[in-house]
Coordinates of C-alpha atoms and ligand atoms in Angstrom, one line a residue:
X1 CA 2.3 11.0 -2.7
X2 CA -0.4 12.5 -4.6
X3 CA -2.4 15.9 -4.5
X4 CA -5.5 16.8 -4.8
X5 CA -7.4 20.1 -4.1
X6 CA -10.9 20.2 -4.0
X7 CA -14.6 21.6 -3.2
X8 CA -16.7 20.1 -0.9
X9 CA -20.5 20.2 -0.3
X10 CA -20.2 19.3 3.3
X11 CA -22.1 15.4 2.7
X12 CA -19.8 14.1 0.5
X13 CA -16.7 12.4 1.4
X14 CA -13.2 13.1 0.1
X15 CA -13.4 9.2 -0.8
X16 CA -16.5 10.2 -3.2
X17 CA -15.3 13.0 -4.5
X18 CA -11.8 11.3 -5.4
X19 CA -13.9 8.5 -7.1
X20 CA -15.8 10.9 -9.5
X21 CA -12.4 12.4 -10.6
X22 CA -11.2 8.4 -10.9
X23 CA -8.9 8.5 -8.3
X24 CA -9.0 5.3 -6.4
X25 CA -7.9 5.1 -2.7
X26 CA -7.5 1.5 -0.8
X27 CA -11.0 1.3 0.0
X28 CA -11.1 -2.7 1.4
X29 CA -14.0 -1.7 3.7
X30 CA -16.0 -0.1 1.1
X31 CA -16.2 3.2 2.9
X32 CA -17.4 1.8 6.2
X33 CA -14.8 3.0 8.3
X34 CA -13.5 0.0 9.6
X35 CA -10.7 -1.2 7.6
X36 CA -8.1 2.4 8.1
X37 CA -6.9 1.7 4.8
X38 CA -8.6 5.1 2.8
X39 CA -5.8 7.3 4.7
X40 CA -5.5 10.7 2.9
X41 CA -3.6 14.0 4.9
X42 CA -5.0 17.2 4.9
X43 CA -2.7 20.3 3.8
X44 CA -3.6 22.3 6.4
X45 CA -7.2 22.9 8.2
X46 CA -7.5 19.3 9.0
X47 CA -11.9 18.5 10.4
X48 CA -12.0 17.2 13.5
X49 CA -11.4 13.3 14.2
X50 CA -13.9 11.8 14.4
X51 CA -14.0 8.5 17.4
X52 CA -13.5 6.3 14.8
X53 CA -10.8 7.7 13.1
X54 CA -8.8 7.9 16.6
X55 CA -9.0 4.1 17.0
X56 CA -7.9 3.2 13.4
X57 CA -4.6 6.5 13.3
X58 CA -2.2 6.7 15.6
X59 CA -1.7 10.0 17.7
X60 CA 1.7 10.5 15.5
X61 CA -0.9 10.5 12.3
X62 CA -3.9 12.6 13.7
X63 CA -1.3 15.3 14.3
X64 CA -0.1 15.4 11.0
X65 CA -3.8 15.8 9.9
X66 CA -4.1 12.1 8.6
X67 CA -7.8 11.2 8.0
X68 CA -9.7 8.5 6.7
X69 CA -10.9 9.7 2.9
X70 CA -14.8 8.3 3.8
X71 CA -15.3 9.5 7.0
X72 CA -14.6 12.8 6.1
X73 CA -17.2 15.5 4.0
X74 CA -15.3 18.9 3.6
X75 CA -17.5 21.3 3.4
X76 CA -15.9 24.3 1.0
X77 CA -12.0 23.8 -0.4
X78 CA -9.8 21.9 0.9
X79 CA -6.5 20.0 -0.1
X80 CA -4.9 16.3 0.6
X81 CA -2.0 14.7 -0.3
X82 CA -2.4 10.5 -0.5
X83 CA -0.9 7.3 -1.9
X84 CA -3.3 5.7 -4.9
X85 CA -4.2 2.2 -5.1
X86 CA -2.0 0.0 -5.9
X87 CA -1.7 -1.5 -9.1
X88 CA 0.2 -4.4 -9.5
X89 CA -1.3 -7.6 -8.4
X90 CA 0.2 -10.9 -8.9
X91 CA -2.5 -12.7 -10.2
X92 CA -2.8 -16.3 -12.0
X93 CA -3.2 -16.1 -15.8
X94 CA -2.8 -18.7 -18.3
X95 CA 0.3 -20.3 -20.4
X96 CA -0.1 -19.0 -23.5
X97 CA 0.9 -20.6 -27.2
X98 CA 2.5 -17.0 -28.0
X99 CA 2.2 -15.3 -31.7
X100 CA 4.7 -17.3 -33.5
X101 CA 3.6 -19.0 -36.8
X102 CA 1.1 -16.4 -37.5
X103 CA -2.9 -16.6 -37.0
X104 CA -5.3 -17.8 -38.5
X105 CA -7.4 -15.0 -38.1
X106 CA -10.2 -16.0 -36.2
X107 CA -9.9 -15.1 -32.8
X108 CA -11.8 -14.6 -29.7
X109 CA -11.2 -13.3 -26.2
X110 CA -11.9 -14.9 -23.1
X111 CA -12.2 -13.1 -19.9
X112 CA -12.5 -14.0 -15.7
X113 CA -13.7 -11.2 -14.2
X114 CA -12.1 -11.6 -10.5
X115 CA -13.6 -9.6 -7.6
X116 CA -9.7 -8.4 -7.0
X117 CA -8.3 -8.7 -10.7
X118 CA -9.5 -9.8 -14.0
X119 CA -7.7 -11.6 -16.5
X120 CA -8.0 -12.1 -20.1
X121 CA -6.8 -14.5 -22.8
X122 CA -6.6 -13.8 -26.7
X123 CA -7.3 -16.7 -29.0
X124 CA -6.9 -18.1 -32.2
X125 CA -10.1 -20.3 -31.8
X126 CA -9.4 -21.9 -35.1
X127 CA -6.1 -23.3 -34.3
X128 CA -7.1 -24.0 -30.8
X129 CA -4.3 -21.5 -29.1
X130 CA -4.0 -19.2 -26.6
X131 CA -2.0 -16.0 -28.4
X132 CA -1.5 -13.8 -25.5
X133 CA -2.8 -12.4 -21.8
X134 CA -3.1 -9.8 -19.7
X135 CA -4.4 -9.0 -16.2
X136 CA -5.3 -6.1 -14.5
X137 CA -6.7 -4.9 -11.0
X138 CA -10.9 -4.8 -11.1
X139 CA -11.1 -0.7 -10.4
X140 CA -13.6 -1.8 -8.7
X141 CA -11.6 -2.1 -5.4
X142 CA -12.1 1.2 -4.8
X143 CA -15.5 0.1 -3.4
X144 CA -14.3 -2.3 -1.1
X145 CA -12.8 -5.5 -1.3
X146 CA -15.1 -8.3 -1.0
X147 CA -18.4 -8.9 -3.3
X148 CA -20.6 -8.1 -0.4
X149 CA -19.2 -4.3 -0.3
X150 CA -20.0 -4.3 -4.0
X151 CA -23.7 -5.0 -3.3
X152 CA -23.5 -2.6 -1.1
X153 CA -22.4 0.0 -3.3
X154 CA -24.6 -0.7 -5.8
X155 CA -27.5 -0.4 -3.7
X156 CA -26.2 2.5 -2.8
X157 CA -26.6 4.0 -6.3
X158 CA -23.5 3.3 -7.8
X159 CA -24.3 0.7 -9.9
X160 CA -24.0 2.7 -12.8
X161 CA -20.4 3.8 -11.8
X162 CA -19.0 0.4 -11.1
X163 CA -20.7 -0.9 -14.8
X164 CA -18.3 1.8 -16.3
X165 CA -15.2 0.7 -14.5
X166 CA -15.3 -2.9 -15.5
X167 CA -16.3 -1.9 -19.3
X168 CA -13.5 0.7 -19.0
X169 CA -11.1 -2.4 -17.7
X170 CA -11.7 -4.8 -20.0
X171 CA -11.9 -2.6 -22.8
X172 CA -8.4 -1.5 -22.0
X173 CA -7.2 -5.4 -21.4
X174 CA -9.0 -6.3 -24.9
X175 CA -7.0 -3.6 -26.9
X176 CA -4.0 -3.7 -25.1
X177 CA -4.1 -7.2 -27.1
X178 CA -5.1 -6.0 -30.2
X179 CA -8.5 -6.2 -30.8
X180 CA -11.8 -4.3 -30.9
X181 CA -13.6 -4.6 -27.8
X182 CA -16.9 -3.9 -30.1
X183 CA -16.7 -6.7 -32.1
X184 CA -14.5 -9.2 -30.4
X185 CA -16.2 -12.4 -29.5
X186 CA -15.6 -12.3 -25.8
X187 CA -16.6 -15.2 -23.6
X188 CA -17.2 -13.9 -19.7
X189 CA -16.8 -16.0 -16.3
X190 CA -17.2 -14.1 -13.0
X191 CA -18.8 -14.8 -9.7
X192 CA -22.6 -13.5 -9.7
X193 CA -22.0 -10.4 -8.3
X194 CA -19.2 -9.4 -10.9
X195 CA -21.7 -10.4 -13.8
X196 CA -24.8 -8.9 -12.1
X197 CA -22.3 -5.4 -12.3
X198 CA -20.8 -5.6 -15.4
X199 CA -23.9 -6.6 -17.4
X200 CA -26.1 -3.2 -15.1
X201 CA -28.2 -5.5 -13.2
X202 CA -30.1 -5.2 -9.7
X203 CA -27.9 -6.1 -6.7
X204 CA -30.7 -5.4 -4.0
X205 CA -31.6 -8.9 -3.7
X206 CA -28.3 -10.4 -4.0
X207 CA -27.0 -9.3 -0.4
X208 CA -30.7 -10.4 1.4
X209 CA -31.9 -13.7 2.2
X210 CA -32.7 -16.0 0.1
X211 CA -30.5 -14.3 -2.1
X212 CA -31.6 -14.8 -5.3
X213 CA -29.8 -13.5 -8.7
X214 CA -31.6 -11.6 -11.6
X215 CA -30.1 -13.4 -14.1
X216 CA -27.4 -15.9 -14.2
X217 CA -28.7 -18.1 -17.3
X218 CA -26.2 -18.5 -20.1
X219 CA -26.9 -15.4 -22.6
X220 CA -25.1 -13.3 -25.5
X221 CA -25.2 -9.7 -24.8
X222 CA -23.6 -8.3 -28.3
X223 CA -20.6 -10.0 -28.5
X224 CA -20.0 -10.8 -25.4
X225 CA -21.2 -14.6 -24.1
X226 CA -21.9 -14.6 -20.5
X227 CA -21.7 -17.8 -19.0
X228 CA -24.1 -19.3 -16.4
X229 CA -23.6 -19.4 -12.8
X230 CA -25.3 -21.7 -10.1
X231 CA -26.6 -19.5 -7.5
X232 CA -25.9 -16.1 -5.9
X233 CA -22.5 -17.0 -4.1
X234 CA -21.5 -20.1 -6.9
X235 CA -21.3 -18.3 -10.0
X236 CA -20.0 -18.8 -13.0
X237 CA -16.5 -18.6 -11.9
X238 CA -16.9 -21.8 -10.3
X239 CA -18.9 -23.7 -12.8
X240 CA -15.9 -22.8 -15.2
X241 CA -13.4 -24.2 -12.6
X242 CA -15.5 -27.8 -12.8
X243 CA -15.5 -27.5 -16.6
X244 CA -12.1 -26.8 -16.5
X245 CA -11.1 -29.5 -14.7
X246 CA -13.3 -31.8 -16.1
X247 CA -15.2 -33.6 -13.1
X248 CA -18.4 -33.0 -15.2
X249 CA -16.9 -35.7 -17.2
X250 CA -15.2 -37.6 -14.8
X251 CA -16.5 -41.1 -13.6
X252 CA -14.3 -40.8 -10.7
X253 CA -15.5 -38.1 -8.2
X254 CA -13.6 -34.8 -7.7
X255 CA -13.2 -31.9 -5.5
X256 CA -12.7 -28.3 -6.2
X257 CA -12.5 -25.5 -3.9
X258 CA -11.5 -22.0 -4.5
X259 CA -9.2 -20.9 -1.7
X260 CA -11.0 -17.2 -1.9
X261 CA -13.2 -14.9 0.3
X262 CA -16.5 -17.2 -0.3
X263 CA -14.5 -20.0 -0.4
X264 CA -16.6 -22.0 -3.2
X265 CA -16.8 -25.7 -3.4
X266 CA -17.7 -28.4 -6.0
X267 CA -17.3 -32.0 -5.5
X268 CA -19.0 -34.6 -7.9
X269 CA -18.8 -36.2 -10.9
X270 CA -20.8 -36.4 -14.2
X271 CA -23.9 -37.8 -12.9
X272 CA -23.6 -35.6 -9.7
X273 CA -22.4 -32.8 -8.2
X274 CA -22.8 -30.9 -5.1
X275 CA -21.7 -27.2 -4.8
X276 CA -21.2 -24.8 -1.3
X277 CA -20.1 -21.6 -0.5
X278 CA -18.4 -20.7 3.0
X279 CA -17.8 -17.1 4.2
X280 CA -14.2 -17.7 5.2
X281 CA -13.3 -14.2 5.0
X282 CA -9.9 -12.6 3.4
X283 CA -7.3 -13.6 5.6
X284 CA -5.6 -15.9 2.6
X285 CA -6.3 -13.3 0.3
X286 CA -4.1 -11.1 3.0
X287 CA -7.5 -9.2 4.4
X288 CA -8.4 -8.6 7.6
X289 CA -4.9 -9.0 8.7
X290 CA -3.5 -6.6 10.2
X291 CA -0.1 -6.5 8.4
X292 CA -1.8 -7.8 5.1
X293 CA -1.6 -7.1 2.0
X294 CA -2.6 -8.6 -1.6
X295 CA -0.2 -10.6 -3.4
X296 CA 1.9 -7.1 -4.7
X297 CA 5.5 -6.6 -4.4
X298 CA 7.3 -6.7 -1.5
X299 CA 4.8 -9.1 0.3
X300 CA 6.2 -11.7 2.4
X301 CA 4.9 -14.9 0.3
X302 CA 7.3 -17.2 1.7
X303 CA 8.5 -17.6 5.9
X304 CA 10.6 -19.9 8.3
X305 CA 10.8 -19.7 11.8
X306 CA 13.9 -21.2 14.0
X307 CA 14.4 -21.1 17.0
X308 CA 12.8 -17.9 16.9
X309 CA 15.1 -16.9 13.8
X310 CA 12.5 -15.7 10.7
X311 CA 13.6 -15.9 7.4
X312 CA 11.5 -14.4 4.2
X313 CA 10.7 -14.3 0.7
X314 CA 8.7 -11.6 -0.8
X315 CA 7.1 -11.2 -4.2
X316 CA 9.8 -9.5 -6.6
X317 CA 12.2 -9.4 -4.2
X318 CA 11.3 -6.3 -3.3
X319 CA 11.8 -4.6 0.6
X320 CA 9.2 -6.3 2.8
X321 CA 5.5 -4.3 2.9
X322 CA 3.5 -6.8 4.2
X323 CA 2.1 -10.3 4.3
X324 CA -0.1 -12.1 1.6
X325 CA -2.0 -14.8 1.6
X326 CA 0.8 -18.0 1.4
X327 CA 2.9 -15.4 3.8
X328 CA 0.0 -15.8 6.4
X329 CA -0.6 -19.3 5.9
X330 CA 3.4 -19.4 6.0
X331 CA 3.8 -17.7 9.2
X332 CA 0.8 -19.6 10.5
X333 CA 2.6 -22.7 10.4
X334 CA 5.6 -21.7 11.3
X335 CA 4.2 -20.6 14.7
X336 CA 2.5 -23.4 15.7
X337 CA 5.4 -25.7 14.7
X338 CA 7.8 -23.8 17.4
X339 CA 4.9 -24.3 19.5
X340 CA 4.6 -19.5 20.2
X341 CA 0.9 -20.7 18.8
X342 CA -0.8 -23.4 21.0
X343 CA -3.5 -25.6 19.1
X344 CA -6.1 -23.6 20.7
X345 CA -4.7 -20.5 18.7
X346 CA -3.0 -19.4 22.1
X347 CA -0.4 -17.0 21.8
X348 CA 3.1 -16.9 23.6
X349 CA 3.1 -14.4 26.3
X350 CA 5.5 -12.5 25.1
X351 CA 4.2 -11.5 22.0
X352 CA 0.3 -11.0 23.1
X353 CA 0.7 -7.3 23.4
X354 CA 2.7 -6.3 20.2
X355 CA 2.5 -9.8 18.3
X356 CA 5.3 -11.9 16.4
X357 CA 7.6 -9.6 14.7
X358 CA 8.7 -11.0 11.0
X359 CA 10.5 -8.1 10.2
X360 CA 10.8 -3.9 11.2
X361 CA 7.2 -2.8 10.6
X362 CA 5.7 -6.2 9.8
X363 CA 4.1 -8.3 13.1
X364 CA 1.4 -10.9 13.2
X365 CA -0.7 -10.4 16.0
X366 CA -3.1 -12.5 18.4
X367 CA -6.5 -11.2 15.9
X368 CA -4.3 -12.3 13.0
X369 CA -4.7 -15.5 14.5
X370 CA -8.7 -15.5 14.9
X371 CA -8.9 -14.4 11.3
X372 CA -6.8 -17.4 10.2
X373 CA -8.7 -19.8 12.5
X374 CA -12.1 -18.8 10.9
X375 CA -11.0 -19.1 7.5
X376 CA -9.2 -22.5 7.9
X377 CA -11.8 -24.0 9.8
X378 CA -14.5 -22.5 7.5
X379 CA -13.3 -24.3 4.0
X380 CA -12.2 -27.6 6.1
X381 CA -15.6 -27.8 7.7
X382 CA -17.7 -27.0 4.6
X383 CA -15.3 -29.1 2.7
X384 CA -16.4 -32.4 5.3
X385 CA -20.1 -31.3 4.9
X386 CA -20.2 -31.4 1.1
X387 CA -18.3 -35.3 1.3
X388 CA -21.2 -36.6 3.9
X389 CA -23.6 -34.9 2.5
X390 CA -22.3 -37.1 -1.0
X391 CA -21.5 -39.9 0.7
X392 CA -18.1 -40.0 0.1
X393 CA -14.6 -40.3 2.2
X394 CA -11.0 -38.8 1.6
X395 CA -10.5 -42.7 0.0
X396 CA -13.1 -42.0 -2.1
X397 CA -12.2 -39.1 -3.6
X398 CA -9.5 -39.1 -7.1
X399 CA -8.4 -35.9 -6.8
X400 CA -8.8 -32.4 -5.3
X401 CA -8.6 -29.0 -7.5
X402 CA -7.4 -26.3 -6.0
X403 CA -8.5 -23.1 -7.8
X404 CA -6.9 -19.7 -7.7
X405 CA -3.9 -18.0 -7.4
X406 CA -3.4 -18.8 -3.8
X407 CA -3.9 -22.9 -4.8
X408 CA -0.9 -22.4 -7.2
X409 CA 1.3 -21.2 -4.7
X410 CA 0.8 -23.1 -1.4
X411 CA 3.1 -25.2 0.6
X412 CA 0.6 -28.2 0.4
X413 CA 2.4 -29.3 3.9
X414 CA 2.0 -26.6 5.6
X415 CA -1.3 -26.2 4.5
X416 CA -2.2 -29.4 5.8
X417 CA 0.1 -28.8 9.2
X418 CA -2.8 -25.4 9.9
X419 CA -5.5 -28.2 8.9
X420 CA -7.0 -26.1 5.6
X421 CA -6.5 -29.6 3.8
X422 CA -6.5 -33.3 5.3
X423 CA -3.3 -35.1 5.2
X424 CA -5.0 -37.7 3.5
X425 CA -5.7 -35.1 0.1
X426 CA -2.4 -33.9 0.0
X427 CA -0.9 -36.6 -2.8
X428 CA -4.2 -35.9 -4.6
X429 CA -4.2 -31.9 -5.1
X430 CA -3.7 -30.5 -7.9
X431 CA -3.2 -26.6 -8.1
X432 CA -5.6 -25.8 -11.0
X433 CA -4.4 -22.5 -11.6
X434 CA -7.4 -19.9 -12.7
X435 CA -9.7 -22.3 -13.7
X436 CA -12.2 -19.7 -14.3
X437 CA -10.3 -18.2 -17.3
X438 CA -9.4 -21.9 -18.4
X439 CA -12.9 -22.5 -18.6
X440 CA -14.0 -19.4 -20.3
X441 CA -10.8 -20.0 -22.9
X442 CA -12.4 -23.8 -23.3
X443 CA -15.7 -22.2 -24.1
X444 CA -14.5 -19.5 -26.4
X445 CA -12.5 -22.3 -28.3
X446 CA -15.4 -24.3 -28.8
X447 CA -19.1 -23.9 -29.0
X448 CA -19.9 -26.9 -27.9
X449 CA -18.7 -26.5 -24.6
X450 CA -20.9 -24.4 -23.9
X451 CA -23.1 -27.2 -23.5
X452 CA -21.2 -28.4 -21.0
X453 CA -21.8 -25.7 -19.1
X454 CA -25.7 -25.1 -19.2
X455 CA -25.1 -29.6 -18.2
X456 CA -22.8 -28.4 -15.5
X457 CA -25.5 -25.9 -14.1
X458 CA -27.8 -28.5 -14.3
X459 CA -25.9 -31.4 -12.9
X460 CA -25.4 -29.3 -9.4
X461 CA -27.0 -28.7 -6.5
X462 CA -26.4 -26.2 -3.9
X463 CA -26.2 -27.3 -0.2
X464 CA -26.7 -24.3 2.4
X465 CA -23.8 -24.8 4.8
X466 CA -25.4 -21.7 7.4
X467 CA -28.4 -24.2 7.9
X468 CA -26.1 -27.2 8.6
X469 CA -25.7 -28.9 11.7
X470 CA -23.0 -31.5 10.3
X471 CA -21.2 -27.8 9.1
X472 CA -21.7 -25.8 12.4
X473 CA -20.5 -29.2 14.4
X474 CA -17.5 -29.2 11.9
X475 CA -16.7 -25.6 12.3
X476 CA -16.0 -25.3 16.1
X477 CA -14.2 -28.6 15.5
X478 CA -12.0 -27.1 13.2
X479 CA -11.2 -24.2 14.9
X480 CA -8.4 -25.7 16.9
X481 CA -5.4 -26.5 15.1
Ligands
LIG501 FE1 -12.2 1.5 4.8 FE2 -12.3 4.2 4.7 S1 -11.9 2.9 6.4 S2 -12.6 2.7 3.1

C-alpha cells in the first residue's frame, strides 16, 4: 500500500489529483464510477458514500473508509493509502535476432502502440534483424481501459496529458534499448485513437457518429513515421496485421481478426479486401468480468473442470488473483461441457446466487456469462457478415490470422466448443502473434513497404456491421452456445 496526503479544492477528485502527481490508480472505467476498480482508503475523516459507491464496496470496506478515488473531491487535506496500477502485463512481443555478431549500425525502431501495452522492437535495418524488445503498460490506463474512455478524456481536456504519457513511454522503451528517442528512425502502428493521442490530435469527432478521424494518412512527423489506418475503429494496427501476414499479397483469400475490445476484422486478398469492427467488449481481454483481470501474474490463464473438480494454471505461477482472457474463455468452456452452463447461457441453480467458485476469492458468476455471450457472438457474427458480404464460405477461405496476444495463447478447441471460431477454421488458424509490431518492424526494415501499406489502405473497404441486418440476424444467433 501506498500514501498519499493531499489538498483538495472540493471539485477535484482524489483520482485527478493522484494523476497530476503521476500516480496511476486502476482506472478501467475512466473515472465513471462504474467499474470499483479506483479503490483508495481514507486515513481518517472518510466523505460520505456516496449511492454509488455503496453498490460497488462492501459494508466491511465502507467502514474501513474505502472510497472510489473519482467519485470523491476532498475539499481541504486529506490522506489515503492505495495499491498503484499494476505494472506487469504479459503482452506479445516479437522473436528477436539478439545482439550477437555486432551491428551494422544503422538501426531503426519500430513501435505498436496498444490501447493496454505498447511494444517496441530495435533493428539493424541493414542486416534485416530484430536486435532487441521491450514492452511496457500504455500509462494511459489510468484513463480508463478501452479507446472510447480515451476519447472521452481527451474531450475532456486532457489531451495534452495523455500526449505526455505516451511520449514519456516510448521515450523510456527507446532508451532502455539504447538509442536516442530524438533521432531514432521510429516507425509507429496503433489503433486511431492511440495515434490521434500521441501525435496531439482532436478526439471530439472520433467518439460521434460518423466518426471520422483527423488524420490517419501515412506521414513523417520528425523522425517518427506514422503509418496509415483505415477508418476511426480500423486503424493502423490492423492494416499492419494484413501486411504482416501478407493477404495483401495473397491470391488465396485470408482472414484476420484481432481477438481485442473492437474486435477488428480483415478478410481479402490482393485485389480485395473487406475490413469490420465489432464492439465485443473486454471480457477476453479479462474486462467486465467480475473476477477479471489483465494477463498479469497470478491470473488463472489455463482451467479444467471434472466432475465439479477445477484445476488451474496461472501466469508465473504465481498464487491465483484473478481470471484473464484464455482463463475466461477456459472456464467458459469448461462449464458448458459439464453441462452447470446450458446453451442458452443458463446457469446451474446452485451457483446463481454466488457463481462458480474456481478457487478462494475467485468465482465466475451468471453476468460473467452475458459478458462472454456478447463478445463471442459479436466477433462470430461480424466474422459471417464480412464472408457474405465477400462472397466467400469457411471452404473458401486458406487461412485465418489470429492477431494479439490472446490469439497466441488460446485453446483453439475450446475456442471453437464456446463458438468464437467455426470448427471448420480450426486446422486453418494461425496465431499471428502481434502483427501490429511485425508490420511496423517490416516497414521500418524496408521503405518499400511502406507502399504496401498506403496499397493496403487503398485496397479495403469498410462494412458497417451496426447497420447490418445479415450482422444483427447473426448476433442473436450467436448468442446461444
Ligand atoms: Fe472506475 Fe473509479 S470506478 S475509475
Amino acid at each position: 500500500m501506498q500514501r498519499y496526503t493531499g489538498e483538495g479544492n472540493g471539485k477535484t477528485t482524489v483520482l485527478e489529483l493522484l494523476q497530476k502527481e503521476q500516480i496511476f490508480l486502476p482506472a478501467d472505467c475512466g473515472g465513471r464510477g462504474t467499474c470499483g476498480k479506483c479503490k483508495v482508503q481514507f486515513l481518517g475523516g472518510a466523505p460520505d458514500p456516496l449511492e454509488e459507491e455503496k453498490k460497488k464496496l462492501s459494508e466491511e470496506q465502507l467502514a474501513e473508509g474505502v472510497r472510489l478515488a473519482c467519485r470523491c473531491c476532498p475539499d481541504g487535506p486529506f490522506e489515503v493509502a492505495f495499491e498503484q496500477a499494476e505494472e506487469e502485463i504479459a503482452v506479445e512481443t516479437i522473436q528477436t535476432d539478439g545482439r550477437t555478431g555486432g551491428s551494422s549500425g544503422h538501426h531503426a525502431v519500430a513501435i505498436d502502440i496498444g490501447t493496454t501495452t505498447i511494444a517496441a522492437a530495435l533493428l539493424d535495418t541493414e542486416r534485416q534483424q530484430i536486435l532487441d524488445s521491450r514492452t511496457c503498460v500504455n500509462h494511459q490506463r489510468a484513463y480508463g481501459a478501452d479507446v472510447i474512455s480515451r476519447i472521452q478524456a481527451s474531450n475532456d481536456g486532457k489531451g495534452e496529458e495523455l500526449q505526455q504519457l505516451v511520449q514519456k513511454d516510448l521515450q523510456q522503451l527507446i532508451t532502455e534499448m539504447g538509442e536516442d528517442p530524438e533521432t531514432v528512425p521510429a516507425v509507429i502502428a496503433g489503433n486511431t485513437t492511440m495515434e490521434h493521442l500521441l501525435q496531439g490530435l482532436s478526439c471530439e469527432t472520433l467518439g460521434v457518429a460518423p466518426f471520422t478521424p483527423v488524420d490517419i494518412s501515412l506521414h513523417q512527423k520528425d523522425n517518427y513515421l506514422i503509418l496509415p489506418g483505415i477508418s476511426t475503429y480500423v486503424g493502423a494496427d490492423i492494416v499492419a496485421g494484413i501486411v504482416a501476414s501478407g493477404m495483401d499479397q495473397s491470391e488465396e483469400v485470408c482472414m484476420l481478426i484481432d481477438l481485442g475490445t473492437n474486435g477488428e476484422m480483415a478478410i481479402g486478398n490482393k485485389d480485395r479486401i473487406l475490413v469490420a469492427s465489432t464492439a465485443a467488449g473486454p471480457a477476453f481481454e479479462g474486462g467486465n468480468i467480475s473476477c477479471g483481470v489483465a494477463g498479469i501474474p497470478g491470473a488463472i490463464s489455463r482451467v479444467t473442470v471434472t466432475d465439479g473438480a477445477v484445476q488451474y494454471e496461472t501466469i508465473g505461477d504465481k498464487e491465483p488473483v484473478g481470471l484473464c482472457g484464455t482463463g475466461v474463455l477456459e472456464i467458459m468452456y469448461e462449464l458448458l461441457k459439464e453441462e452447470i452452463v446450458d446453451e442458452t447461457g443458463l446457469m446451474d441453480d446452485d451457483y446463481v446466487d454466488d457463481g462458480f467458485p474456481l478457487t478462494e476469492g475467485i468465482v465466475f458468476t451468471d453476468r460473467d456469462i452475458r459478458e462472454v455471450q456478447l463478445a463471442k457472438s459479436a466477433i462470430r457474427a461480424g466474422a459471417e457478415t464480412l464472408m457474405k458480404e465477400y462472397g466467400v464460405t469457411y471452404e473458401g477461405i486458406h487461412r485465418l490470422y489470429l492477431a494479439g496476444g490472446f490469439g497466441q495463447k488460446i485453446d483453439l478447441k475450446k475456442a471453437a466448443g464456446i463458438g468464437i471460431l467455426p470448427e471448420e477454421l480450426i486446422e486453418k488458424t494461425e496465431a499471428a502473434g502481434n502483427s501490429s509490431l511485425a508490420g511496423a518492424v517490416l516497414a521500418a526494415c524496408d521503405p518499400a513497404v511502406r507502399q504496401r501499406f498506403e496499397q493496403a489502405v487503398l485496397l479495403s473497404e469498410e462494412v458497417s456491421l451496426s447497420e447490418s441486418r445479415v450482422f444483427n440476424d447473426l448476433y442473436v444467433e450467436y448468442m446461444f452456445f
